[in-house]
Amino acid sequence: MDELNNNIMEEVMRRLSAVASSSEEKCCEEAAAATSPTCNLTEYVGTTMGHTIGLVIANVDHQVHEALKIDPKYRAIGIISDRVGAGPQIFAADEAVKATNSECLLVECPRDTEGGAGHGSLIIFGAEDVSDARRAVEVCLREIPRTMGDVYGNSAGHLEFQYSARASYVLNKVWGAPIGKAFGITVGAPAGIGVVLADAASKAATIDAVTIATPGNGGTSFSNEVNYFFSGDSGAVKQAIIAARDVGLQLLKALAPDEELKSTTTPYIL
Amino acid sequence: MDELNNNIMEEVMRRLSAVASSSEEKCCEEAAAATSPTCNLTEYVGTTMGHTIGLVIANVDHQVHEALKIDPKYRAIGIISDRVGAGPQIFAADEAVKATNSECLLVECPRDTEGGAGHGSLIIFGAEDVSDARRAVEVCLREIPRTMGDVYGNSAGHLEFQYSARASYVLNKVWGAPIGKAFGITVGAPAGIGVVLADAASKAATIDAVTIATPGNGGTSFSNEVNYFFSGDSGAVKQAIIAARDVGLQLLKALAPDEELKSTTTPYIL
Amino acid sequence: MDELNNNIMEEVMRRLSAVASSSEEKCCEEAAAATSPTCNLTEYVGTTMGHTIGLVIANVDHQVHEALKIDPKYRAIGIISDRVGAGPQIFAADEAVKATNSECLLVECPRDTEGGAGHGSLIIFGAEDVSDARRAVEVCLREIPRTMGDVYGNSAGHLEFQYSARASYVLNKVWGAPIGKAFGITVGAPAGIGVVLADAASKAATIDAVTIATPGNGGTSFSNEVNYFFSGDSGAVKQAIIAARDVGLQLLKALAPDEELKSTTTPYIL
């Protein structure tokens, strides 16, 4: 009987996964896939959770170069692109640029998360040499399971927290983070939760607000998030995040009390 | 055997609800949840259908105040935020402002509905006293099941109709409704249905067009809706809505003939 | 036993289809519905795949005319509106305008695909006579199953390729296609795949880039796509598309290796 049940459930789940993967959690819970052995294209670097793909082009065609308004000196580009998540990929990209001889040329955040409330991302690294561009993509892919650690979701929305002890060029380019200082973000969806997170963060420690993104102020792509960006002393930034996270988990839980609300991977802000 | 079937179906539905709640109907059909006993934060007011949460902050942190560009005299803010629906929440907010000593400071409509064709909303009320801000949120939460009454959805899209006998400050702020006059809206998704609704409403009675929102004209957040806003004599506005609703139900039904198309709660425009 | 399994699966699939149709594939795989016999409104023309509906208004109300900023000389309008897909509908509309005595007055692309990574569309044709407007809608509906032929999707994203041997007014209006020349597009989602498609197309043949659309450059509605538009010699445009398609199928497959990646209908670019 149980076997029957299991057979049926397997069949059901198989069909389901063909129908849709429109929930953020599902996507985030995917095991971080290693480089797929099925793709032999030279442009392919690898994939990871959040339907993230890493790609590289050794010598970008001049018409595409121009259309994308990329400085011609970057003959090689690395690409990170995903459906679920922008913060995790952008913080990972900041580490990638620190660790490699590459620049971040473009960061755009489509309205996505496969039916969820937030963004995907498109990140382009530039390098003069293809091995540097590829290396940036590899570092970024490797960092993403870590930066997914403080992403929490249920059917009603999601929360995200990111922390960097020393913000570098990507965080500066995207959100105006002061370079070299500790930098944190709190994300709440639906957006109203994000307002309370911002307030809780600001009250918990002495931090400097950098900016706030709301659904309609241009800081998001009309996503259902309020995102708060702040810098400051390393301990204060962490303390602000931890206080906001505690509040956010309670509020998002209230919208879906029967669902477990847990880290996508393993929390890293301790 | 039936029991077996039921057991299996329960298991299936349990897993399903964990996978996704990306359909508008599902969300709307949720019973209007009462104040959850599970959240003890002082900021928490309650939840209702459409994954709507009501929140209050007694004394907003000055940095957040400033970042949100809110007049400092409103020390307390009330927040309504949801994933599914903007019209129902905005019409409810209009009643809330009428009934309480509060102002509506911000209304933004993210592109959402959890994979559906429309919006969520973020509404912020301001008050000098926290009890007034909380009261506005409570009234709004209480009104939403009513204003969800003329929301109809199937897998192909949705229809929404709202009517106010006397538009007040929120409807004026968001859509330019003439204050004190009857005001109505028709919403059709996919957008083409909304064009026909606008035409049907205009032909059915002598109304004054206030504005129209299309996917690309800035009136929506790139949602797949055409929304028509009109005022006029109370009887005429109602008559226009009822005529449009009759047309809309037939058109949306044509896109998913096998699905029942019914009110999310109970129609209130009679 | 198999019968039991089948009974259960039918029940499951029935409930599923009531819950959501938020996946692009599902929608695209729907049989192209013929004119539904269930809708008797004079405005109704028909439906087809992608949750596409065709509508016509014989004599548009003057207030709606004005609000939509449509030239008053077009008393009749035809409407194509859908949830899943913009390219297929726009290329079909180009054929419709070629084949009928109508003009294309408006094309807007909401952020949609029912939880997917792309767009829906809203297309309005104008004509002085209602029979011409209706005819344009009919031709467009009839063409869509063909132009869905090079749309490929899985749970991670989608690819789309379109080709016209002779671009006409709609392709010119929407994307600046040179009139009378061969015109092609490549679409990749998530967006990074679209960057590689653009590069592959440009390198495969001598084509002229017309423009590129990215999630944040205004060419999309914050969708998770990069779209490349090019014209040139008929053979070259086809060759570029075919090369890009070959690359795209491998990359999108890498994000969901266990899912079959096949044409929504039948590929037409050979």
CSV table of C-alpha atoms in Angstrom, one decimal, chain A:
chain,number,residue,atom,x,y,z
A,1,MET,CA,0.0,0.0,0.0
A,2,ASP,CA,2.7,2.4,0.9
A,3,GLU,CA,4.6,1.3,-2.1
A,4,LEU,CA,1.5,2.1,-4.2
A,5,ASN,CA,1.3,5.5,-2.6
A,6,ASN,CA,4.9,6.1,-3.3
A,7,ASN,CA,4.6,5.1,-6.9
A,8,ILE,CA,1.8,7.4,-7.4
A,9,MET,CA,3.5,10.3,-5.6
A,10,GLU,CA,6.5,9.8,-7.7
A,11,GLU,CA,4.4,10.0,-10.8
A,12,VAL,CA,2.6,13.0,-9.5
A,13,MET,CA,5.8,14.8,-8.6
A,14,ARG,CA,7.3,14.0,-11.9
A,15,ARG,CA,4.4,15.5,-13.8
A,16,LEU,CA,4.4,18.5,-11.5
A,17,SER,CA,7.9,19.3,-12.1
A,18,ALA,CA,7.2,19.3,-15.8
A,19,VAL,CA,4.3,21.7,-15.3
A,20,ALA,CA,5.9,24.4,-13.3
A,21,SER,CA,8.7,25.5,-11.1
A,22,SER,CA,7.2,28.8,-10.3
A,23,SER,CA,7.9,28.8,-6.6
A,24,GLU,CA,10.9,30.4,-5.2
A,25,GLU,CA,11.5,27.8,-2.6
A,26,LYS,CA,11.6,24.9,-5.0
A,27,CYS,CA,14.2,26.6,-7.0
A,28,CYS,CA,16.3,27.5,-4.1
A,29,GLU,CA,16.2,24.1,-2.6
A,30,GLU,CA,17.6,22.5,-5.7
A,31,ALA,CA,20.9,21.0,-4.9
A,32,ALA,CA,23.6,23.3,-6.2
A,33,ALA,CA,24.3,21.6,-9.4
A,34,ALA,CA,27.9,21.0,-10.4
A,35,THR,CA,29.0,21.7,-13.9
A,36,SER,CA,26.7,19.7,-16.0
A,37,PRO,CA,28.4,17.1,-18.0
A,38,THR,CA,25.7,17.4,-20.7
A,39,CYS,CA,26.8,20.8,-22.2
A,40,ASN,CA,30.0,20.8,-24.2
A,41,LEU,CA,29.8,24.4,-25.5
A,42,THR,CA,32.9,26.4,-24.9
A,43,GLU,CA,30.6,29.2,-23.6
A,44,TYR,CA,29.2,27.1,-20.9
A,45,VAL,CA,30.8,27.4,-17.4
A,46,GLY,CA,28.3,25.8,-15.0
A,47,THR,CA,25.0,26.2,-13.2
A,48,THR,CA,23.9,26.5,-9.6
A,49,MET,CA,20.8,27.0,-7.5
A,50,GLY,CA,18.2,29.6,-8.3
A,51,HIS,CA,18.3,28.5,-12.0
A,52,THR,CA,21.6,30.4,-12.2
A,53,ILE,CA,23.8,29.8,-15.3
A,54,GLY,CA,27.4,30.9,-15.7
A,55,LEU,CA,28.7,31.6,-19.3
A,56,VAL,CA,31.7,33.1,-21.0
A,57,ILE,CA,32.4,34.5,-24.4
A,58,ALA,CA,36.1,34.7,-25.3
A,59,ASN,CA,35.8,37.3,-28.0
A,60,VAL,CA,32.5,39.1,-28.2
A,61,ASP,CA,31.3,40.0,-31.6
A,62,HIS,CA,31.7,43.7,-32.3
A,63,GLN,CA,28.1,44.3,-33.1
A,64,VAL,CA,26.9,42.8,-29.8
A,65,HIS,CA,29.7,44.6,-28.0
A,66,GLU,CA,28.4,47.9,-29.4
A,67,ALA,CA,24.8,47.1,-28.8
A,68,LEU,CA,25.5,46.3,-25.2
A,69,LYS,CA,27.6,49.5,-24.8
A,70,ILE,CA,30.5,47.6,-23.4
A,71,ASP,CA,34.0,49.2,-23.6
A,72,PRO,CA,35.8,47.4,-26.5
A,73,LYS,CA,38.8,46.8,-24.4
A,74,TYR,CA,37.0,44.0,-22.7
A,75,ARG,CA,37.2,41.4,-25.4
A,76,ALA,CA,36.1,38.6,-23.1
A,77,ILE,CA,33.0,38.7,-21.0
A,78,GLY,CA,31.7,36.4,-18.2
A,79,ILE,CA,28.0,36.2,-17.6
A,80,ILE,CA,25.9,35.2,-14.5
A,81,SER,CA,22.2,35.0,-15.2
A,82,ASP,CA,19.4,33.6,-13.1
A,83,ARG,CA,15.7,33.4,-12.5
A,84,VAL,CA,15.6,33.4,-8.7
A,85,GLY,CA,17.5,36.0,-6.8
A,86,ALA,CA,19.5,39.1,-7.3
A,87,GLY,CA,21.1,39.8,-3.9
A,88,PRO,CA,22.8,36.4,-3.7
A,89,GLN,CA,24.3,36.7,-7.2
A,90,ILE,CA,25.4,40.4,-6.7
A,91,PHE,CA,27.1,39.7,-3.4
A,92,ALA,CA,28.8,36.7,-4.9
A,93,ALA,CA,29.9,38.9,-7.9
A,94,ASP,CA,31.4,41.3,-5.5
A,95,GLU,CA,33.6,38.5,-4.1
A,96,ALA,CA,34.4,37.4,-7.7
A,97,VAL,CA,35.6,40.8,-8.7
A,98,LYS,CA,37.8,41.1,-5.5
A,99,ALA,CA,39.3,37.7,-6.3
A,100,THR,CA,40.0,38.0,-10.0
A,101,ASN,CA,41.4,40.3,-12.6
A,102,SER,CA,37.9,41.4,-14.0
A,103,GLU,CA,35.5,44.3,-13.9
A,104,CYS,CA,31.8,44.3,-13.4
A,105,LEU,CA,30.3,45.9,-16.5
A,106,LEU,CA,26.6,45.5,-16.1
A,107,VAL,CA,24.1,44.5,-13.5
A,108,GLU,CA,20.4,44.4,-14.3
A,109,CYS,CA,17.6,42.9,-12.2
A,110,PRO,CA,14.6,41.6,-14.1
A,111,ARG,CA,11.3,41.2,-12.4
A,112,ASP,CA,11.3,37.4,-11.9
A,113,THR,CA,11.7,34.7,-9.2
A,114,GLU,CA,9.4,32.5,-11.3
A,115,GLY,CA,6.1,33.8,-10.0
A,116,GLY,CA,7.6,34.9,-6.7
A,117,ALA,CA,7.8,38.5,-5.4
A,118,GLY,CA,11.4,39.5,-6.4
A,119,HIS,CA,14.1,39.6,-9.0
A,120,GLY,CA,16.4,37.5,-11.1
A,121,SER,CA,19.7,39.0,-12.3
A,122,LEU,CA,22.0,39.5,-15.2
A,123,ILE,CA,25.6,40.3,-14.4
A,124,ILE,CA,28.4,40.8,-17.0
A,125,PHE,CA,32.0,40.7,-16.1
A,126,GLY,CA,34.6,42.1,-18.5
A,127,ALA,CA,38.3,41.0,-18.9
A,128,GLU,CA,40.9,41.4,-21.5
A,129,ASP,CA,41.7,37.7,-21.2
A,130,VAL,CA,39.1,34.9,-21.4
A,131,SER,CA,40.6,33.0,-18.5
A,132,ASP,CA,40.0,35.9,-16.2
A,133,ALA,CA,36.4,36.2,-17.2
A,134,ARG,CA,35.9,32.5,-16.8
A,135,ARG,CA,37.5,32.7,-13.4
A,136,ALA,CA,35.1,35.4,-12.2
A,137,VAL,CA,32.1,33.3,-13.3
A,138,GLU,CA,33.5,30.3,-11.5
A,139,VAL,CA,34.1,32.2,-8.2
A,140,CYS,CA,30.6,33.7,-8.5
A,141,LEU,CA,28.9,30.3,-9.0
A,142,ARG,CA,30.9,28.8,-6.1
A,143,GLU,CA,29.9,31.7,-3.7
A,144,ILE,CA,26.1,31.6,-4.5
A,145,PRO,CA,25.2,28.6,-2.2
A,146,ARG,CA,26.8,30.6,0.6
A,147,THR,CA,25.0,33.9,-0.2
A,148,MET,CA,21.7,32.0,-0.5
A,149,GLY,CA,22.1,31.1,3.2
A,150,ASP,CA,20.0,34.0,4.5
A,151,VAL,CA,17.2,33.7,2.0
A,152,TYR,CA,14.0,32.4,3.5
A,153,GLY,CA,10.8,31.8,1.6
A,154,ASN,CA,7.3,30.5,1.9
A,155,SER,CA,4.3,30.7,-0.4
A,156,ALA,CA,3.5,34.2,0.8
A,157,GLY,CA,6.9,35.9,0.2
A,158,HIS,CA,10.5,35.9,1.1
A,159,LEU,CA,13.2,37.5,3.2
A,160,GLU,CA,16.8,38.1,2.3
A,161,PHE,CA,19.8,39.3,4.3
A,162,GLN,CA,23.3,39.9,3.0
A,163,TYR,CA,26.4,41.1,4.7
A,164,SER,CA,29.9,42.0,3.5
A,165,ALA,CA,32.7,42.9,5.8
A,166,ARG,CA,34.3,45.0,3.1
A,167,ALA,CA,32.1,46.2,0.2
A,168,SER,CA,33.9,46.3,-3.2
A,169,TYR,CA,33.2,47.6,-6.7
A,170,VAL,CA,30.1,45.6,-7.5
A,171,LEU,CA,28.2,46.6,-4.4
A,172,ASN,CA,29.3,50.2,-5.0
A,173,LYS,CA,28.2,50.1,-8.6
A,174,VAL,CA,24.8,48.6,-7.9
A,175,TRP,CA,23.8,50.2,-4.6
A,176,GLY,CA,26.3,52.9,-3.9
A,177,ALA,CA,28.0,51.0,-1.0
A,178,PRO,CA,31.0,52.9,0.4
A,179,ILE,CA,34.0,50.9,-0.8
A,180,GLY,CA,36.0,49.1,1.9
A,181,LYS,CA,33.3,49.5,4.6
A,182,ALA,CA,30.9,46.8,6.0
A,183,PHE,CA,27.7,46.8,4.1
A,184,GLY,CA,24.4,45.0,4.7
A,185,ILE,CA,21.0,44.7,3.1
A,186,THR,CA,17.5,43.6,4.3
A,187,VAL,CA,14.9,42.5,1.9
A,188,GLY,CA,11.2,41.8,2.7
A,189,ALA,CA,8.5,40.6,0.4
A,190,PRO,CA,5.6,41.4,0.4
A,191,ALA,CA,7.0,44.9,0.5
A,192,GLY,CA,5.4,46.1,3.7
A,193,ILE,CA,7.5,43.6,5.7
A,194,GLY,CA,10.5,45.2,4.2
A,195,VAL,CA,9.5,48.5,5.6
A,196,VAL,CA,9.4,47.0,9.1
A,197,LEU,CA,12.8,45.3,8.5
A,198,ALA,CA,14.3,48.7,7.6
A,199,ASP,CA,13.0,50.2,10.7
A,200,ALA,CA,14.1,47.3,12.9
A,201,ALA,CA,17.6,47.4,11.4
A,202,SER,CA,18.0,51.1,11.9
A,203,LYS,CA,16.8,51.0,15.5
A,204,ALA,CA,19.0,48.0,16.5
A,205,ALA,CA,22.4,49.6,15.8
A,206,THR,CA,24.1,52.7,14.7
A,207,ILE,CA,24.2,52.3,10.9
A,208,ASP,CA,24.2,54.7,8.0
A,209,ALA,CA,21.3,54.3,5.6
A,210,VAL,CA,22.6,54.3,2.0
A,211,THR,CA,19.3,53.9,0.2
A,212,ILE,CA,15.9,52.2,0.2
A,213,ALA,CA,14.2,50.5,-2.7
A,214,THR,CA,10.5,50.3,-2.9
A,215,PRO,CA,8.2,48.8,-5.6
A,216,GLY,CA,7.7,52.1,-7.3
A,217,ASN,CA,10.7,54.3,-6.5
A,218,GLY,CA,12.9,53.0,-9.2
A,219,GLY,CA,15.0,50.9,-6.8
A,220,THR,CA,13.3,47.7,-7.9
A,221,SER,CA,11.9,46.5,-11.2
A,222,PHE,CA,8.3,46.8,-9.8
A,223,SER,CA,9.0,43.9,-7.5
A,224,ASN,CA,7.0,43.4,-4.4
A,225,GLU,CA,10.0,44.1,-2.1
A,226,VAL,CA,11.3,46.9,0.1
A,227,ASN,CA,15.1,46.7,0.3
A,228,TYR,CA,17.2,48.6,2.7
A,229,PHE,CA,20.9,49.2,2.2
A,230,PHE,CA,23.2,50.4,4.9
A,231,SER,CA,26.9,50.6,5.9
A,232,GLY,CA,28.8,51.2,9.1
A,233,ASP,CA,30.9,49.5,11.6
A,234,SER,CA,31.1,45.8,11.0
A,235,GLY,CA,29.6,44.8,14.3
A,236,ALA,CA,26.8,47.3,13.9
A,237,VAL,CA,25.8,46.2,10.4
A,238,LYS,CA,25.7,42.5,11.6
A,239,GLN,CA,23.7,43.4,14.7
A,240,ALA,CA,21.2,45.4,12.5
A,241,ILE,CA,20.7,42.5,10.1
A,242,ILE,CA,20.3,39.9,12.9
A,243,ALA,CA,17.6,42.1,14.6
A,244,ALA,CA,15.8,42.6,11.3
A,245,ARG,CA,15.9,38.9,10.5
A,246,ASP,CA,14.4,38.0,13.8
A,247,VAL,CA,11.5,40.4,13.1
A,248,GLY,CA,11.1,39.3,9.5
A,249,LEU,CA,10.9,35.6,10.2
A,250,GLN,CA,7.9,36.2,12.6
A,251,LEU,CA,6.1,38.5,10.2
A,252,LEU,CA,6.4,36.3,7.1
A,253,LYS,CA,5.5,33.3,9.2
A,254,ALA,CA,2.2,35.0,10.1
A,255,LEU,CA,1.2,35.0,6.4
A,256,ALA,CA,1.6,31.3,6.1
A,257,PRO,CA,1.5,29.8,9.6
A,258,ASP,CA,1.4,26.2,8.5
A,259,GLU,CA,4.6,26.3,6.4
A,260,GLU,CA,8.1,25.9,7.7
A,261,LEU,CA,10.2,28.9,7.1
A,262,LYS,CA,13.9,28.0,6.8
A,263,SER,CA,17.1,29.0,5.2
A,264,THR,CA,17.6,28.1,1.6
A,265,THR,CA,21.0,26.6,2.4
A,266,THR,CA,22.8,27.5,5.7
A,267,PRO,CA,22.6,31.0,7.3
A,268,TYR,CA,26.0,32.7,7.2
A,269,ILE,CA,25.3,35.9,9.1
A,270,LEU,CA,26.0,34.9,12.7
